[in-house]
CSV table of C-alpha atoms and ligand atoms in Angstrom, one decimal:
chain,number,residue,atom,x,y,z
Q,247,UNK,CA,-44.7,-15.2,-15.2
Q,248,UNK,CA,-44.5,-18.5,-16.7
Q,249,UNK,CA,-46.9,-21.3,-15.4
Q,250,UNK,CA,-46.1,-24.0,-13.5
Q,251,UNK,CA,-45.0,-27.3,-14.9
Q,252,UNK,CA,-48.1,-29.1,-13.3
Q,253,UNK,CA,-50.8,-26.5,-14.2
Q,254,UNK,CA,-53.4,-27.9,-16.9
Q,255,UNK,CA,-52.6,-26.9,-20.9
Q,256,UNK,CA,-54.2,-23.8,-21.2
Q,257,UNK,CA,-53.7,-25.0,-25.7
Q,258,UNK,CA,-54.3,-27.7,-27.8
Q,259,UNK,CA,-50.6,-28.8,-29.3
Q,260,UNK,CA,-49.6,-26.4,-32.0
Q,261,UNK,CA,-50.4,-27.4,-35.8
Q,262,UNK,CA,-47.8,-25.4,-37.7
Q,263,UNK,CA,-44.5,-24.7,-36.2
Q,264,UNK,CA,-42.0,-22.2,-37.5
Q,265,UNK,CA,-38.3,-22.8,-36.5
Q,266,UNK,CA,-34.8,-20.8,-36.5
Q,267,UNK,CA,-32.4,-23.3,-37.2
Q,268,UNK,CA,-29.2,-21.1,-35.4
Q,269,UNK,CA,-26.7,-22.3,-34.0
Q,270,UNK,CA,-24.5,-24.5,-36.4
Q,271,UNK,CA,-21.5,-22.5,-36.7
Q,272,UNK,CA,-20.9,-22.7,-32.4
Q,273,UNK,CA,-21.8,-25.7,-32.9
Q,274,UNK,CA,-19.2,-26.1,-35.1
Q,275,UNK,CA,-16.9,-23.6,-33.2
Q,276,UNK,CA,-16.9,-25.8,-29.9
Q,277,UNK,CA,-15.6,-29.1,-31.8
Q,278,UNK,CA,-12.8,-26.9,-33.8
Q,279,UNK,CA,-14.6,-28.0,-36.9
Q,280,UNK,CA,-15.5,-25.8,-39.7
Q,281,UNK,CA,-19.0,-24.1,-40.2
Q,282,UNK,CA,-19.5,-25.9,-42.9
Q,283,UNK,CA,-19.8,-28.9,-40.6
Q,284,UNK,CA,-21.6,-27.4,-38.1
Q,285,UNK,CA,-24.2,-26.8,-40.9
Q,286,UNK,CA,-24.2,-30.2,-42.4
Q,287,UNK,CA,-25.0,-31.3,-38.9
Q,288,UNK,CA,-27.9,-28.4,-38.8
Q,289,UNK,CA,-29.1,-30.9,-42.5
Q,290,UNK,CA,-29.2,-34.2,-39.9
Q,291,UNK,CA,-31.2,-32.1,-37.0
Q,292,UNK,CA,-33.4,-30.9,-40.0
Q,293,UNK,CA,-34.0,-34.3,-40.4
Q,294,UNK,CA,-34.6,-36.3,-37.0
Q,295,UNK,CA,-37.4,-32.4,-36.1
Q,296,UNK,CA,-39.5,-33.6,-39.7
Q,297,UNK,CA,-39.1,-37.4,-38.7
Q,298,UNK,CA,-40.9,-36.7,-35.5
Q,299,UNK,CA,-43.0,-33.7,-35.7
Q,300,UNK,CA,-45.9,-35.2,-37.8
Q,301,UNK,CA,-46.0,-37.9,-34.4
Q,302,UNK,CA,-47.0,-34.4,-31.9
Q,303,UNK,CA,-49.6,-33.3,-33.9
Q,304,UNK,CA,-47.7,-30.9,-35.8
Q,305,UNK,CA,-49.3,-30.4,-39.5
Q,306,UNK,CA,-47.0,-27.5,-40.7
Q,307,UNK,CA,-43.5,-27.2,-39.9
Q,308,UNK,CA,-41.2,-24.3,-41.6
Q,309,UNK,CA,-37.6,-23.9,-41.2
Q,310,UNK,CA,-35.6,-20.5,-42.3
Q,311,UNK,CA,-32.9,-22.4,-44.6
Q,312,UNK,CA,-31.0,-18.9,-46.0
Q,313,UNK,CA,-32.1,-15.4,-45.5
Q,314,UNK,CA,-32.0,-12.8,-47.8
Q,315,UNK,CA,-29.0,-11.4,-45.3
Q,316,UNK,CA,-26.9,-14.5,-45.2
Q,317,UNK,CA,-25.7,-13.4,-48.7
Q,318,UNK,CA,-23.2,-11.4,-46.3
Q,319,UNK,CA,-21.4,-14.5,-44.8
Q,320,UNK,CA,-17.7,-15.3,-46.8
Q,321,UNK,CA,-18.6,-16.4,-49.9
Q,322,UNK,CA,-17.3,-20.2,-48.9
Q,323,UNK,CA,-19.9,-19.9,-46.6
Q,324,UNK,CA,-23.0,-18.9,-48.6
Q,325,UNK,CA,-21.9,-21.6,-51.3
Q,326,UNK,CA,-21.7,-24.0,-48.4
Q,327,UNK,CA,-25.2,-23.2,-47.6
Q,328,UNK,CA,-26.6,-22.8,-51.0
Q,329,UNK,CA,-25.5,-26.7,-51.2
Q,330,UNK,CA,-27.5,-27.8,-48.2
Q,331,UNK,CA,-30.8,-28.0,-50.3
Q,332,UNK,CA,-29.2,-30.6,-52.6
Q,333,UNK,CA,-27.9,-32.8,-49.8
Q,334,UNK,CA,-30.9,-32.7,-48.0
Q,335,UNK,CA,-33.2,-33.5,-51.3
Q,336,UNK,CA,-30.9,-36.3,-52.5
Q,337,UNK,CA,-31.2,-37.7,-49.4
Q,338,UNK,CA,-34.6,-37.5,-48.1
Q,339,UNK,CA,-37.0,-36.5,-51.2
Q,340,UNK,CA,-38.3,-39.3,-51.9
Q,341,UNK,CA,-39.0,-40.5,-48.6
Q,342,UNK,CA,-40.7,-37.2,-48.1
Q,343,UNK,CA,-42.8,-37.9,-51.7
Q,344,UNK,CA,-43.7,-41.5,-50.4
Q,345,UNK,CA,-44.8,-40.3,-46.6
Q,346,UNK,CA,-47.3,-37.8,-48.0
Q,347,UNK,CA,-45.3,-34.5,-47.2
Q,348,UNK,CA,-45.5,-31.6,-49.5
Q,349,UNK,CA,-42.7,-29.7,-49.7
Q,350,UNK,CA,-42.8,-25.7,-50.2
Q,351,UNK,CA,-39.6,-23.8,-50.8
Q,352,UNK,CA,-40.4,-19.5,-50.0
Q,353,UNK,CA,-38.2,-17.0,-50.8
Q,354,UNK,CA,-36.8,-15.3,-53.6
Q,355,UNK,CA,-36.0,-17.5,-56.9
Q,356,UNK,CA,-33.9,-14.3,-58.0
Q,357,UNK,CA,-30.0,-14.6,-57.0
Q,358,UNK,CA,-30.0,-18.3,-56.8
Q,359,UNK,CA,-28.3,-21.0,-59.2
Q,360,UNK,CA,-30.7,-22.4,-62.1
Q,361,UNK,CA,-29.8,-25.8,-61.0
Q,362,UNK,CA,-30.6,-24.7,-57.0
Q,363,UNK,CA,-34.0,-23.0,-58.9
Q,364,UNK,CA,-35.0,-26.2,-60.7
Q,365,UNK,CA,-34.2,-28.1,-57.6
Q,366,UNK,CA,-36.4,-26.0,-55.4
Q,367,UNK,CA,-39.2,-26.0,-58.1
Q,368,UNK,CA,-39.3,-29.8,-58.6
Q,369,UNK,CA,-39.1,-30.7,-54.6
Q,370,UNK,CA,-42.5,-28.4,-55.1
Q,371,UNK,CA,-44.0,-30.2,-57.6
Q,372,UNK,CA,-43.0,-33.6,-56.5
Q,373,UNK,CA,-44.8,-33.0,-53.9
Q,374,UNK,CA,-47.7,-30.9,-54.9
Q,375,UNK,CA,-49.8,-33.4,-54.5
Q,376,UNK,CA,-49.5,-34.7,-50.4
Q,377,UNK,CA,-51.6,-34.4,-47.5
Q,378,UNK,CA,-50.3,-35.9,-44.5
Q,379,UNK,CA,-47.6,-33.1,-43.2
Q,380,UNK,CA,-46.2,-29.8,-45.1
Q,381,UNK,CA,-42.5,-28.6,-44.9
Q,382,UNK,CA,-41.9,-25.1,-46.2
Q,383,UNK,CA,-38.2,-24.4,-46.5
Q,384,UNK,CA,-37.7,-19.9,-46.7
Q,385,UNK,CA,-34.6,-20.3,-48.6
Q,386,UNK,CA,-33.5,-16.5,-50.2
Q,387,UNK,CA,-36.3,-15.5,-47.8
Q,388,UNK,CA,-36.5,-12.2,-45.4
Q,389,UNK,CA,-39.9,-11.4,-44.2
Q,390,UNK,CA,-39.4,-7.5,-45.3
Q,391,UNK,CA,-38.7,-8.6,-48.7
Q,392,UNK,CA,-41.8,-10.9,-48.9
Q,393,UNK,CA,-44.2,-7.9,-47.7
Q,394,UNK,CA,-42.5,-6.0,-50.4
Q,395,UNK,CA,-43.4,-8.5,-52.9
Q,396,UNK,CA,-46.8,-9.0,-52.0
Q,397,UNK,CA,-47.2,-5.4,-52.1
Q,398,UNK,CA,-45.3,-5.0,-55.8
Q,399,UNK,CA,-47.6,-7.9,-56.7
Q,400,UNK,CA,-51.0,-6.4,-55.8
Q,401,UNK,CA,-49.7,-3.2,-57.0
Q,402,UNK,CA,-49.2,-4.5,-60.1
Q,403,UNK,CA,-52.5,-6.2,-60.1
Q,404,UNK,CA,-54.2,-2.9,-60.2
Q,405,UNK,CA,-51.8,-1.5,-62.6
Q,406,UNK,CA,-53.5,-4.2,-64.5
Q,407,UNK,CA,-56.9,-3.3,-63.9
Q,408,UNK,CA,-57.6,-6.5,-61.6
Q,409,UNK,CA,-57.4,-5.4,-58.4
Q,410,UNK,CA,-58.8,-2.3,-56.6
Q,411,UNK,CA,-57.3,-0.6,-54.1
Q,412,UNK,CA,-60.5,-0.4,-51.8
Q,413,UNK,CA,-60.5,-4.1,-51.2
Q,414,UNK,CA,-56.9,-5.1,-49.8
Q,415,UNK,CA,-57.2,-6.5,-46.6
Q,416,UNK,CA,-55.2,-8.3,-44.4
Q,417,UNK,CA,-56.8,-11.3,-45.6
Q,418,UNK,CA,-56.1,-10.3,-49.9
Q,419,UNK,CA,-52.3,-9.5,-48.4
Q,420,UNK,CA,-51.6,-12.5,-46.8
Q,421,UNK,CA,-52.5,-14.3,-50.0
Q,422,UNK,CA,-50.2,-12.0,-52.0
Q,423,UNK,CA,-47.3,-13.0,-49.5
Q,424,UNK,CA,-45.1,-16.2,-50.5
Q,425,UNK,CA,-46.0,-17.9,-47.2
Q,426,UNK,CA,-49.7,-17.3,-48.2
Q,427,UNK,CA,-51.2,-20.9,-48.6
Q,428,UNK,CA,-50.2,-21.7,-45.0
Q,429,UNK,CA,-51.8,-21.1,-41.8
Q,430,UNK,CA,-49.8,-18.5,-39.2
Q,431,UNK,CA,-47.6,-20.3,-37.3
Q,432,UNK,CA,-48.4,-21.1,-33.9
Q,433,UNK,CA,-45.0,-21.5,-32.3
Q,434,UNK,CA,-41.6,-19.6,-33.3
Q,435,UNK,CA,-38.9,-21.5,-31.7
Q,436,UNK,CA,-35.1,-20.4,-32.0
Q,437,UNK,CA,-32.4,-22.9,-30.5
Q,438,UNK,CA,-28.9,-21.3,-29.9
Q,439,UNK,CA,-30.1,-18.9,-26.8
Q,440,UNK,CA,-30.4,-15.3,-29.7
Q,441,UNK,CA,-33.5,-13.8,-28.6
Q,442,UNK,CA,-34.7,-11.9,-31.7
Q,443,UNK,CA,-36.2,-13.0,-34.8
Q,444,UNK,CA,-34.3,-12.2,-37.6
Q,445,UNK,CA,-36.8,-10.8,-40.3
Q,446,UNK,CA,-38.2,-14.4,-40.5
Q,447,UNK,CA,-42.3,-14.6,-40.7
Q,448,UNK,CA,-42.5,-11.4,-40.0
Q,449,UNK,CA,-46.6,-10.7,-40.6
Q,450,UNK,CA,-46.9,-14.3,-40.1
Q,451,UNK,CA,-45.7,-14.2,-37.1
Q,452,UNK,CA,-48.6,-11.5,-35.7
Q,453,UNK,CA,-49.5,-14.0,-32.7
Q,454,UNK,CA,-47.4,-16.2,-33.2
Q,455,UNK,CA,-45.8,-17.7,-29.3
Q,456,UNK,CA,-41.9,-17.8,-29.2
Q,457,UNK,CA,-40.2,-20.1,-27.5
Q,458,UNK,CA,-36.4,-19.7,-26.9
Q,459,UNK,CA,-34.0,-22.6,-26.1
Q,460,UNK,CA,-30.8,-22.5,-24.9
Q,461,UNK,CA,-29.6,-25.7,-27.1
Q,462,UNK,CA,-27.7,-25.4,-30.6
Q,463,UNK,CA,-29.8,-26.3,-33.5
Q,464,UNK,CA,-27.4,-29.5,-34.4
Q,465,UNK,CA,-28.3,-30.6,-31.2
Q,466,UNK,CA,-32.0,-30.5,-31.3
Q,467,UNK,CA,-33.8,-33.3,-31.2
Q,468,UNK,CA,-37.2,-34.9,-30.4
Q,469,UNK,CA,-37.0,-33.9,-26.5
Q,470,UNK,CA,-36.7,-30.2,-27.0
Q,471,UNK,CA,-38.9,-30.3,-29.9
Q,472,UNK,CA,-41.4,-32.2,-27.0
Q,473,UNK,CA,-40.6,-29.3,-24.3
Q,474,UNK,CA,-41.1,-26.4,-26.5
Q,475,UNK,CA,-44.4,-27.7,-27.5
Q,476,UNK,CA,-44.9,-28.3,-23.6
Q,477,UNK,CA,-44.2,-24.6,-22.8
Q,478,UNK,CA,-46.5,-23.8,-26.0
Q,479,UNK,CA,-49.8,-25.6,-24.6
Q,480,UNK,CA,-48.8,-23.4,-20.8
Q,481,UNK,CA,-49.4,-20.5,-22.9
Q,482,UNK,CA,-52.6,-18.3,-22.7
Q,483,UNK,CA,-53.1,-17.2,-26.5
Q,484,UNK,CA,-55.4,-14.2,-26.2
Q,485,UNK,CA,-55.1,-12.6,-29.9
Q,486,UNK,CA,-55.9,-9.7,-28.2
Q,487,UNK,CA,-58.8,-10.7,-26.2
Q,488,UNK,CA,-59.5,-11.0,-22.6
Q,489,UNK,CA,-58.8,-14.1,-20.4
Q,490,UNK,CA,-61.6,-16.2,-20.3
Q,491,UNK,CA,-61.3,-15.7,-16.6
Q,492,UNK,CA,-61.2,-12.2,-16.7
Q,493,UNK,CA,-64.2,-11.7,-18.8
Q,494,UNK,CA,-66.3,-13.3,-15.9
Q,495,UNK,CA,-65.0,-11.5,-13.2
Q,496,UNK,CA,-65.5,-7.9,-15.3
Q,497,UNK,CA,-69.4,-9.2,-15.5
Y,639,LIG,C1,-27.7,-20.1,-38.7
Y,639,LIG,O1,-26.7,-20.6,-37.8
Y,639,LIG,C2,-28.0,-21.2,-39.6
Y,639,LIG,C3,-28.0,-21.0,-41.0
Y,639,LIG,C4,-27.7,-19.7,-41.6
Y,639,LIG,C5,-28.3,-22.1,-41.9
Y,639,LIG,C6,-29.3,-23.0,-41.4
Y,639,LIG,C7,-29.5,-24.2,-42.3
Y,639,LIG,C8,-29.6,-25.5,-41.9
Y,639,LIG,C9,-29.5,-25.9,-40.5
Y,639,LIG,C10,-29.8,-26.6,-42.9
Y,639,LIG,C11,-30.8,-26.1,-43.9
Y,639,LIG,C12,-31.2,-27.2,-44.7
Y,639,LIG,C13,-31.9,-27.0,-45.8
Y,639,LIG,C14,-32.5,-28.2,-46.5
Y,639,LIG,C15,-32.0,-25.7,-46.4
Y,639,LIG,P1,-25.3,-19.8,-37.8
Y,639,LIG,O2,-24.4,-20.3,-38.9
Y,639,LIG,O3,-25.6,-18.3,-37.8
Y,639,LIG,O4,-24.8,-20.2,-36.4
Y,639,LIG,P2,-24.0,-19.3,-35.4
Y,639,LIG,O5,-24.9,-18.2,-35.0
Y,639,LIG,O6,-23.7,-20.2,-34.2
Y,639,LIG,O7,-22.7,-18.8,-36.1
């Protein structure tokens, strides 16, 4: 049963937050507009969640751009959506350079345009060097096709004579996976009222809390990002464990 509004956090605020920006095309729907609106409108709510997210504690924030299954949408579509990079880059890059954010782009290069590749890579290394906030962007990204990756690429370290066998771990696989340099996120939240996840994170998101929220992702904005964190720090994250308050009363 969900906590009461009034009860004490149970967490500190979450430091990286994972989001599933869904919703655009309803969005889109409701105004008899295109979906390619309703996703350029997903770009400007992109925009106002990194603007404020770094101001709630937040160090990590990752948003699932494209994943390896949108390549099923009409082909208008997809090239509508392999654009959105591009207009959110020309716009806000630099900003992003000068604030201290690094930018990380996951997901498979293969299948995308040499221009989209190069604009990926150089939003990467742009950026390589800040501190203050990280945005990783899964673009071409499934979370079944990043495990198979990571498995191809330690596989192919002990083809190579470099690895053995006997010491993968979850530890050496998460650092085999794309998403590897970044802690698990705390907080999955998906706008547009789907309850699912949508092969996005999907070791990452071991104990990871979801929040779902009824608004479409062109709507979002600074509140819902405040109330999902709100419902986050409710939340008793046990990894498994006991409650504290459990423990004492077992002796
Ligand atoms: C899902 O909504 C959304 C997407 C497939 C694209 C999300 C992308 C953005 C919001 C902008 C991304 C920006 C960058 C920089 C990559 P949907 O189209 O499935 O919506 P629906 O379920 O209402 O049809």
């Amino acid at each position: 049963m969900a906590a009461a509004p009034s009860e004490p956090p149970k967490t500190d605020a979450p430091l990286h937050v994972a989001i599933v920006m869904d919703g655009n095309g309803r969005w889109a729907k409701r105004r008899g507009l295109p979906r390619s609106l309703g996703h350029r409108a997903g770009v400007e709510a992109l925009k106002r969640t990194v603007a404020v997210a770094p101001e709630l504690g937040i160090k990590w924030l990752t948003v699932f751009g494209f994943s390896t299954e949108n390549w099923s949408r009409p082909a208008a579509e997809v090239s509508e959506l392999m654009a959105l990079p591009k207009r959110y880059f020309e716009s806000d890059l630099a900003r992003l350079e000068r604030e201290g954010v690094r930018v990380r782009c996951w997901g498979r290069r293969q299948g995308l345009s040499a221009d989209l590749v190069k604009m990926l890579t150089d939003a990467e290394a742009r950026t390589a060097h800040n501190e203050v906030f990280n945005l990783n962007i899964a673009f071409n990204y499934g979370g079944q096709a990043d495990i198979v990756d990571a498995a191809r690429r330690f596989a192919e370290e002990v083809a190579a004579g470099r690895a053995d066998p006997a010491d993968l771990n979850e530890a050496v696989f998460t650092q085999h996976l794309s998403t590897g340099a970044a802690p698990p996120p705390d907080m999955i939240i998906r706008p547009s009222g789907e309850q699912r996840l949508s092969n996005f994170l999907l070791w990452e998101a071991a104990y990871a809390e979801f929040i779902f929220q009824d608004v479409l992702w062109p709507d979002f904005n600074a509140e819902h990002l405040k109330a999902a964190i709100e419902e986050y720090r409710r939340r008793d994250r046990r990894y498994g464990g006991a409650a504290a308050d459990d423990v004492l009363a077992a002796g």
